[in-house]
């Protein structure tokens, strides 16, 4: 049997509820279900797809509905029933397989699940840790937790999924007690991290650089001032320079070394005045449609960032109707901070805004190399 499988990407918003996520997945599934009969080879030909030897993620998810009544066997007047084995030996062609079993015929309907992993990829400790984390996640979603004062449960409709945690009970204490420090044997260059490599290679596997493509790792954040507030663009530009001086991850280039055949990250020296550390541009808009178009370009334009040149951050100033003559932003103007995901994530935004406020207000930003961690560490 030939199964045509192509990965389908969806973006999960941390502020959405679990129910919203389920509906989102359901709608996405139904949207492409009607096209699943189309042969895979024909799809690739229509897309003028260039074959890649890179394999897709070998992960299988399956939901199985069965009836326990069919497990009963009767021969003449002798009744038989299956005997469960304490340990099942599974041979699978996937690196990981997550199976859910549902029996609608029993009185108290329950769903059981089984996590099966290949020994070629996972060791027993990793599988046990994954199963505990998954069980903890399910417990948060569907189990009511009682205390001396009240009984609580996760609100599937209203609570954001960002409130869910994969950390087990003993893990937060371990994280808090962990002391991080600079690695003494690493200076300004080293191998790219696993996450950086995954993002970097993913862009090159899925997209043809010789053709127009849609970016999938741009992270733009749109802001406006409160009424009757102003902001100096000159002072803002200087504050951003202070931030890039402190946070080396924002001035780190990602380069593929052809000699060693490895992806490396290299921190750019701030004393190198020939290098442009970030993009700072100004433009105008008049309508919401124009603002939406600009924001769309910031989100999906693949030419905005050049990781090999250390351009992974940009600030886009949007003036309403005309550029200010006194370099001041008002409440009608907009600011877009845009980052590439290979060097930035959503939790980092809180740190960025905190340091931006300090750098803008005090015109300085202390640098402590013992506490400021880098991807290299």
CSV table of C-alpha atoms in Angstrom, one decimal:
chain,number,residue,atom,x,y,z
A,1,UNK,CA,0.0,0.0,0.0
A,2,UNK,CA,1.3,3.5,-0.9
A,3,UNK,CA,0.4,6.3,1.4
A,4,UNK,CA,0.8,9.8,0.2
A,5,UNK,CA,1.9,11.9,3.2
A,6,UNK,CA,2.8,15.6,3.1
A,7,UNK,CA,3.4,17.6,6.3
A,8,UNK,CA,0.8,20.3,6.9
A,9,UNK,CA,2.0,23.2,9.1
A,10,UNK,CA,-0.3,25.2,11.3
A,11,UNK,CA,0.5,28.2,13.6
A,12,UNK,CA,-0.5,27.8,17.2
A,13,UNK,CA,-1.2,31.0,19.0
A,14,UNK,CA,-0.4,30.8,22.7
A,15,UNK,CA,-3.4,33.1,23.7
A,16,UNK,CA,-6.0,30.7,22.1
A,17,UNK,CA,-7.9,28.2,24.2
A,18,UNK,CA,-7.6,24.4,23.9
A,19,UNK,CA,-11.0,24.3,22.3
A,20,UNK,CA,-10.0,26.9,19.7
A,21,UNK,CA,-6.9,24.8,18.9
A,22,UNK,CA,-9.1,21.7,18.4
A,23,UNK,CA,-11.4,23.6,16.0
A,24,UNK,CA,-8.4,25.0,14.2
A,25,UNK,CA,-7.0,21.5,13.6
A,26,UNK,CA,-10.4,20.2,12.6
A,27,UNK,CA,-10.9,23.0,10.1
A,28,UNK,CA,-7.5,22.6,8.6
A,29,UNK,CA,-8.0,18.8,8.4
A,30,UNK,CA,-11.3,19.1,6.5
A,31,UNK,CA,-9.8,21.8,4.2
A,32,UNK,CA,-7.2,19.4,2.7
A,33,UNK,CA,-9.1,16.1,3.2
A,34,UNK,CA,-10.8,16.5,-0.2
A,35,UNK,CA,-7.4,16.6,-1.9
A,36,UNK,CA,-5.9,13.5,-0.2
A,37,UNK,CA,-6.9,11.3,-3.2
A,38,UNK,CA,-4.6,13.2,-5.4
A,39,UNK,CA,-1.4,11.2,-6.1
A,40,UNK,CA,1.7,12.4,-4.3
A,41,UNK,CA,3.8,12.3,-7.4
A,42,UNK,CA,1.3,14.3,-9.3
A,43,UNK,CA,1.3,16.9,-6.6
A,44,UNK,CA,5.1,17.3,-6.7
A,45,UNK,CA,5.0,17.6,-10.5
A,46,UNK,CA,2.4,20.3,-10.4
A,47,UNK,CA,4.4,22.2,-7.9
A,48,UNK,CA,7.6,21.8,-10.0
A,49,UNK,CA,9.1,20.3,-6.8
A,50,UNK,CA,12.8,19.5,-6.7
A,51,UNK,CA,13.2,16.2,-4.9
A,52,UNK,CA,15.0,16.3,-1.6
A,53,UNK,CA,16.7,13.4,0.1
A,54,UNK,CA,15.7,14.8,3.6
A,55,UNK,CA,13.2,12.6,5.3
A,56,UNK,CA,10.0,13.9,6.9
A,57,UNK,CA,9.5,13.4,10.6
A,58,UNK,CA,8.7,9.7,11.1
A,59,UNK,CA,5.9,10.2,13.6
A,60,UNK,CA,2.5,8.6,13.5
A,61,UNK,CA,-0.6,9.6,15.4
A,62,UNK,CA,-3.7,7.3,15.2
A,63,UNK,CA,-7.1,7.1,16.9
A,64,UNK,CA,-8.5,3.6,17.0
A,65,UNK,CA,-12.2,2.9,17.9
A,66,UNK,CA,-12.9,-0.7,18.8
A,67,UNK,CA,-15.6,-2.7,20.6
A,68,UNK,CA,-14.7,-5.1,23.4
A,69,UNK,CA,-17.7,-7.2,22.5
A,70,UNK,CA,-15.7,-8.5,19.5
A,71,UNK,CA,-13.0,-9.7,21.8
A,72,UNK,CA,-15.3,-12.4,23.2
A,73,UNK,CA,-15.1,-15.7,21.6
A,74,UNK,CA,-17.5,-18.6,21.9
A,75,UNK,CA,-16.9,-22.1,20.6
A,76,UNK,CA,-19.9,-24.3,21.2
A,77,UNK,CA,-20.6,-23.5,24.8
A,78,UNK,CA,-17.1,-22.6,25.8
A,79,UNK,CA,-16.4,-18.9,26.3
A,80,UNK,CA,-13.0,-17.3,25.7
A,81,UNK,CA,-11.7,-13.9,26.3
A,82,UNK,CA,-8.3,-12.4,25.5
A,83,UNK,CA,-5.5,-12.3,28.0
A,84,UNK,CA,-3.5,-9.0,28.0
A,85,UNK,CA,0.3,-9.4,27.9
A,86,UNK,CA,2.3,-7.6,30.5
A,87,UNK,CA,4.8,-6.5,27.8
A,88,UNK,CA,4.1,-6.1,24.2
A,89,UNK,CA,6.7,-6.3,21.5
A,90,UNK,CA,6.1,-3.8,18.7
A,91,UNK,CA,7.7,-3.5,15.4
A,92,UNK,CA,7.0,-0.2,13.7
A,93,UNK,CA,8.3,1.7,10.7
A,94,UNK,CA,8.0,5.0,12.5
A,95,UNK,CA,10.4,6.6,14.9
A,96,UNK,CA,7.5,7.4,17.2
A,97,UNK,CA,3.9,6.2,17.3
A,98,UNK,CA,1.2,7.6,19.5
A,99,UNK,CA,-2.0,5.5,19.6
A,100,UNK,CA,-5.3,6.3,21.2
A,101,UNK,CA,-7.9,3.5,21.9
A,102,UNK,CA,-11.5,4.2,22.5
A,103,UNK,CA,-14.2,1.6,23.4
A,104,UNK,CA,-17.7,3.2,23.1
A,105,UNK,CA,-19.4,0.0,24.3
A,106,UNK,CA,-18.3,0.1,27.9
A,107,UNK,CA,-20.4,1.9,30.5
A,108,UNK,CA,-17.7,4.3,31.7
A,109,UNK,CA,-16.2,5.3,28.4
A,110,UNK,CA,-12.4,5.9,28.7
A,111,UNK,CA,-9.6,6.5,26.3
A,112,UNK,CA,-6.3,4.8,26.7
A,113,UNK,CA,-3.1,5.6,24.8
A,114,UNK,CA,0.1,3.9,24.0
A,115,UNK,CA,3.5,5.6,23.1
A,116,UNK,CA,5.7,3.4,21.0
A,117,UNK,CA,9.2,4.6,20.2
A,118,UNK,CA,12.0,3.1,18.2
A,119,UNK,CA,15.1,2.0,20.1
A,120,UNK,CA,17.2,3.2,17.3
A,121,UNK,CA,16.2,6.8,18.1
A,122,UNK,CA,15.1,6.9,21.8
A,123,UNK,CA,16.5,5.3,24.9
A,124,UNK,CA,14.2,4.0,27.7
A,125,UNK,CA,14.8,7.1,30.0
A,126,UNK,CA,13.7,9.5,27.2
A,127,UNK,CA,10.6,7.5,26.5
A,128,UNK,CA,9.7,7.4,30.2
A,129,UNK,CA,10.2,11.2,30.5
A,130,UNK,CA,8.1,11.8,27.4
A,131,UNK,CA,5.3,9.6,28.8
A,132,UNK,CA,5.3,11.4,32.2
A,133,UNK,CA,5.2,14.8,30.5
A,134,UNK,CA,2.3,13.7,28.2
A,135,UNK,CA,0.4,12.3,31.2
A,136,UNK,CA,1.0,15.5,33.1
A,137,UNK,CA,-0.4,17.5,30.2
A,138,UNK,CA,-3.5,15.3,29.9
A,139,UNK,CA,-4.0,15.6,33.7
A,140,UNK,CA,-4.0,19.4,33.4
A,141,UNK,CA,-6.5,19.3,30.6
A,142,UNK,CA,-9.1,16.7,31.8
A,143,UNK,CA,-8.6,15.9,35.5
A,144,UNK,CA,-10.3,18.0,38.2
A,145,UNK,CA,-7.8,18.8,41.0
A,146,UNK,CA,-9.2,19.1,44.5
A,147,UNK,CA,-7.8,21.0,47.4
A,148,UNK,CA,-8.9,21.9,50.9
A,149,UNK,CA,-10.8,24.9,49.7
A,150,UNK,CA,-12.0,24.2,46.2
A,151,UNK,CA,-12.0,22.0,43.1
A,152,UNK,CA,-10.3,23.4,40.0
A,153,UNK,CA,-9.9,22.2,36.5
A,154,UNK,CA,-8.4,23.7,33.3
A,155,UNK,CA,-11.0,25.8,31.4
A,156,UNK,CA,-10.9,24.4,27.9
A,157,UNK,CA,-12.9,27.3,26.5
A,158,UNK,CA,-11.4,30.4,28.1
A,159,UNK,CA,-7.9,29.6,29.4
A,160,UNK,CA,-5.0,30.1,27.0
A,161,UNK,CA,-3.0,27.1,26.1
A,162,UNK,CA,0.1,29.0,27.2
A,163,UNK,CA,-1.0,28.2,30.8
A,164,UNK,CA,-0.3,24.5,30.2
A,165,UNK,CA,3.0,23.2,31.3
A,166,UNK,CA,5.2,20.2,30.4
A,167,UNK,CA,7.3,20.6,33.5
A,168,UNK,CA,6.8,17.9,36.1
A,169,UNK,CA,6.5,18.8,39.8
A,170,UNK,CA,10.2,18.4,40.6
A,171,UNK,CA,11.4,20.2,37.5
A,172,UNK,CA,10.7,23.9,38.4
A,173,UNK,CA,12.8,23.5,41.6
A,174,UNK,CA,15.7,22.0,39.6
A,175,UNK,CA,15.6,24.8,37.1
A,176,UNK,CA,15.6,27.5,39.8
A,177,UNK,CA,18.5,25.9,41.5
A,178,UNK,CA,20.5,25.6,38.3
A,179,UNK,CA,23.4,28.0,38.0
A,180,UNK,CA,24.4,29.0,34.5
A,181,UNK,CA,27.8,30.4,33.6
A,182,UNK,CA,29.9,31.3,30.6
A,183,UNK,CA,31.8,28.4,29.0
A,184,UNK,CA,35.5,29.4,29.3
A,185,UNK,CA,36.6,27.5,26.2
A,186,UNK,CA,34.2,29.2,23.8
A,187,UNK,CA,34.8,32.7,22.5
A,188,UNK,CA,32.8,34.1,19.6
A,189,UNK,CA,32.2,31.1,17.3
A,190,UNK,CA,30.8,27.6,17.7
A,191,UNK,CA,28.4,25.0,16.3
A,192,UNK,CA,24.8,26.1,15.8
A,193,UNK,CA,22.3,24.8,18.4
A,194,UNK,CA,19.9,22.0,17.6
A,195,UNK,CA,17.0,24.5,17.4
A,196,UNK,CA,19.0,26.9,15.1
A,197,UNK,CA,20.0,24.0,12.8
A,198,UNK,CA,16.4,22.7,12.6
A,199,UNK,CA,15.1,26.2,11.6
A,200,UNK,CA,17.9,26.9,9.2
A,201,UNK,CA,17.7,23.6,7.4
A,202,UNK,CA,13.9,23.6,7.4
A,203,UNK,CA,13.9,26.8,5.4
A,204,UNK,CA,16.2,25.4,2.8
A,205,UNK,CA,14.5,22.0,2.5
A,206,UNK,CA,11.0,23.3,2.1
A,207,UNK,CA,11.8,26.3,-0.2
A,208,UNK,CA,13.7,26.9,-3.3
A,209,UNK,CA,15.9,29.9,-2.8
A,210,UNK,CA,15.9,30.7,-6.6
A,211,UNK,CA,12.2,31.3,-6.6
A,212,UNK,CA,10.0,33.7,-4.7
A,213,UNK,CA,9.0,32.2,-1.3
A,214,UNK,CA,7.0,33.0,1.8
A,215,UNK,CA,9.0,33.4,5.0
A,216,UNK,CA,7.9,31.2,7.9
A,217,UNK,CA,10.2,32.4,10.7
A,218,UNK,CA,9.8,36.2,10.7
A,219,UNK,CA,8.5,37.5,14.0
A,220,UNK,CA,7.1,41.0,13.7
A,221,UNK,CA,5.6,42.9,16.7
A,222,UNK,CA,3.5,46.0,16.0
A,223,UNK,CA,3.2,48.8,18.6
A,224,UNK,CA,1.7,52.3,18.9
A,225,UNK,CA,2.0,55.0,21.5
A,226,UNK,CA,-0.6,56.0,24.0
A,227,UNK,CA,-2.6,59.2,23.3
A,228,UNK,CA,-0.5,62.4,23.7
A,229,UNK,CA,2.7,60.5,24.2
A,230,UNK,CA,5.8,61.0,22.0
A,231,UNK,CA,9.0,59.0,21.3
A,232,UNK,CA,12.3,60.2,19.9
A,233,UNK,CA,13.4,58.1,16.9
A,234,UNK,CA,17.0,59.2,17.4
A,235,UNK,CA,17.0,58.1,21.1
A,236,UNK,CA,15.2,54.9,20.1
A,237,UNK,CA,17.9,54.1,17.5
A,238,UNK,CA,20.6,54.6,20.1
A,239,UNK,CA,18.7,52.4,22.6
A,240,UNK,CA,18.5,49.6,20.1
A,241,UNK,CA,22.3,49.8,19.5
A,242,UNK,CA,22.8,49.4,23.3
A,243,UNK,CA,20.6,46.3,23.3
A,244,UNK,CA,22.5,44.7,20.4
A,245,UNK,CA,25.7,45.5,22.3
A,246,UNK,CA,24.4,43.7,25.4
A,247,UNK,CA,22.5,40.8,23.8
A,248,UNK,CA,25.0,39.0,21.5
A,249,UNK,CA,22.3,36.7,20.2
A,250,UNK,CA,20.9,39.6,18.2
A,251,UNK,CA,24.2,40.1,16.4
A,252,UNK,CA,25.0,36.5,15.7
A,253,UNK,CA,25.4,35.3,12.1
A,254,UNK,CA,24.5,31.8,11.0
A,255,UNK,CA,26.9,30.4,8.5
A,256,UNK,CA,27.3,27.1,6.8
A,257,UNK,CA,31.0,26.1,6.7
A,258,UNK,CA,31.7,24.2,3.5
A,259,UNK,CA,35.1,23.0,4.7
A,260,UNK,CA,33.8,21.3,7.8
A,261,UNK,CA,30.3,20.7,6.4
A,262,UNK,CA,28.8,22.2,9.6
A,263,UNK,CA,26.4,25.0,10.5
A,264,UNK,CA,28.1,27.5,12.8
A,265,UNK,CA,27.1,30.6,14.7
A,266,UNK,CA,29.5,33.6,14.9
A,267,UNK,CA,29.1,36.6,17.2
A,268,UNK,CA,29.9,39.9,15.4
A,269,UNK,CA,32.3,42.2,17.2
A,270,UNK,CA,30.7,45.6,18.1
A,271,UNK,CA,34.1,47.3,17.3
A,272,UNK,CA,33.7,46.3,13.7
A,273,UNK,CA,32.2,49.5,12.4
A,274,UNK,CA,32.0,48.2,8.9
A,275,UNK,CA,29.3,45.8,9.8
A,276,UNK,CA,25.6,46.8,9.9
A,277,UNK,CA,24.1,45.1,13.0
A,278,UNK,CA,20.4,45.8,12.3
A,279,UNK,CA,18.1,47.4,9.9
A,280,UNK,CA,16.4,50.7,10.9
A,281,UNK,CA,14.0,52.1,8.2
A,282,UNK,CA,11.3,54.7,8.0
A,283,UNK,CA,8.2,54.9,5.8
A,284,UNK,CA,4.6,56.3,5.8
A,285,UNK,CA,1.1,55.0,5.7
A,286,UNK,CA,-2.4,56.6,5.4
A,287,UNK,CA,-4.9,53.8,5.6
A,288,UNK,CA,-5.5,50.6,7.6
A,289,UNK,CA,-5.1,48.7,4.3
A,290,UNK,CA,-1.7,50.1,3.8
A,291,UNK,CA,-0.7,49.3,7.3
A,292,UNK,CA,-1.9,45.7,6.9
A,293,UNK,CA,0.1,45.4,3.7
A,294,UNK,CA,3.2,46.6,5.4
A,295,UNK,CA,2.7,44.2,8.3
A,296,UNK,CA,2.0,41.3,5.9
A,297,UNK,CA,5.3,42.1,4.2
A,298,UNK,CA,7.2,42.1,7.5
A,299,UNK,CA,5.7,38.7,8.3
A,300,UNK,CA,6.2,36.9,5.0
A,301,UNK,CA,8.9,38.6,3.1
A,302,UNK,CA,11.9,36.2,2.9
A,303,UNK,CA,14.3,38.9,1.8
A,304,UNK,CA,14.2,40.9,5.0
A,305,UNK,CA,16.8,38.9,6.9
A,306,UNK,CA,20.2,37.7,5.9
A,307,UNK,CA,21.5,35.4,8.6
A,308,UNK,CA,24.9,35.0,7.1
A,309,UNK,CA,25.4,38.8,7.3
A,310,UNK,CA,24.1,39.0,10.9
A,311,UNK,CA,20.9,40.8,10.0
A,312,UNK,CA,18.4,39.1,12.1
A,313,UNK,CA,16.7,42.1,13.7
A,314,UNK,CA,15.0,45.1,12.1
A,315,UNK,CA,13.0,48.2,13.3
A,316,UNK,CA,10.5,49.7,11.0
A,317,UNK,CA,9.2,53.2,11.9
A,318,UNK,CA,5.8,53.9,10.3
A,319,UNK,CA,4.7,57.6,10.2
A,320,UNK,CA,1.1,58.5,9.6
A,321,UNK,CA,0.9,60.4,6.3
A,322,UNK,CA,4.3,62.0,6.5
A,323,UNK,CA,7.7,61.6,8.1
A,324,UNK,CA,8.2,63.8,11.2
A,325,UNK,CA,10.5,66.7,10.8
A,326,UNK,CA,11.5,66.7,14.5
A,327,UNK,CA,12.2,62.9,14.7
A,328,UNK,CA,9.3,62.4,17.1
A,329,UNK,CA,6.7,59.7,17.0
A,330,UNK,CA,3.1,60.4,18.0
A,331,UNK,CA,0.1,58.1,18.9
A,332,UNK,CA,-0.9,57.9,15.2
A,333,UNK,CA,2.4,56.4,14.2
A,334,UNK,CA,3.5,52.8,14.5
A,335,UNK,CA,6.7,50.8,15.3
A,336,UNK,CA,7.4,47.3,14.1
A,337,UNK,CA,10.1,45.2,15.8
A,338,UNK,CA,10.9,42.2,13.6
A,339,UNK,CA,13.1,39.3,14.6
A,340,UNK,CA,14.2,36.1,12.9
A,341,UNK,CA,13.1,33.0,14.9
A,342,UNK,CA,16.5,31.4,14.6
A,343,UNK,CA,17.8,33.9,17.1
A,344,UNK,CA,14.7,35.0,19.0
A,345,UNK,CA,11.6,33.5,20.6
A,346,UNK,CA,8.4,34.8,22.2
A,347,UNK,CA,9.6,34.6,25.8
A,348,UNK,CA,12.6,36.8,24.8
A,349,UNK,CA,10.3,39.7,24.0
A,350,UNK,CA,9.8,40.4,27.7
A,351,UNK,CA,13.5,40.8,28.2
A,352,UNK,CA,13.9,42.9,25.1
A,353,UNK,CA,11.1,45.4,26.1
A,354,UNK,CA,12.6,45.6,29.6
A,355,UNK,CA,16.0,46.5,28.3
A,356,UNK,CA,14.6,48.8,25.7
A,357,UNK,CA,12.8,50.9,28.4
A,358,UNK,CA,16.0,51.1,30.5
A,359,UNK,CA,18.3,52.0,27.5
A,360,UNK,CA,15.9,54.6,26.3
A,361,UNK,CA,15.3,56.2,29.7
A,362,UNK,CA,18.8,56.2,31.0
A,363,UNK,CA,20.8,56.2,27.8
A,364,UNK,CA,22.8,53.3,29.1
A,365,UNK,CA,22.5,49.5,29.5
A,366,UNK,CA,24.9,47.7,31.8
A,367,UNK,CA,26.6,44.7,30.3
A,368,UNK,CA,27.4,41.8,32.6
A,369,UNK,CA,29.2,39.0,30.7
A,370,UNK,CA,28.7,36.6,33.7
A,371,UNK,CA,24.9,36.8,33.5
A,372,UNK,CA,24.2,37.5,29.8
A,373,UNK,CA,24.0,34.1,28.2
A,374,UNK,CA,24.5,33.4,24.6
A,375,UNK,CA,23.4,30.6,22.3
A,376,UNK,CA,27.0,29.5,22.3
A,377,UNK,CA,26.8,28.7,26.0
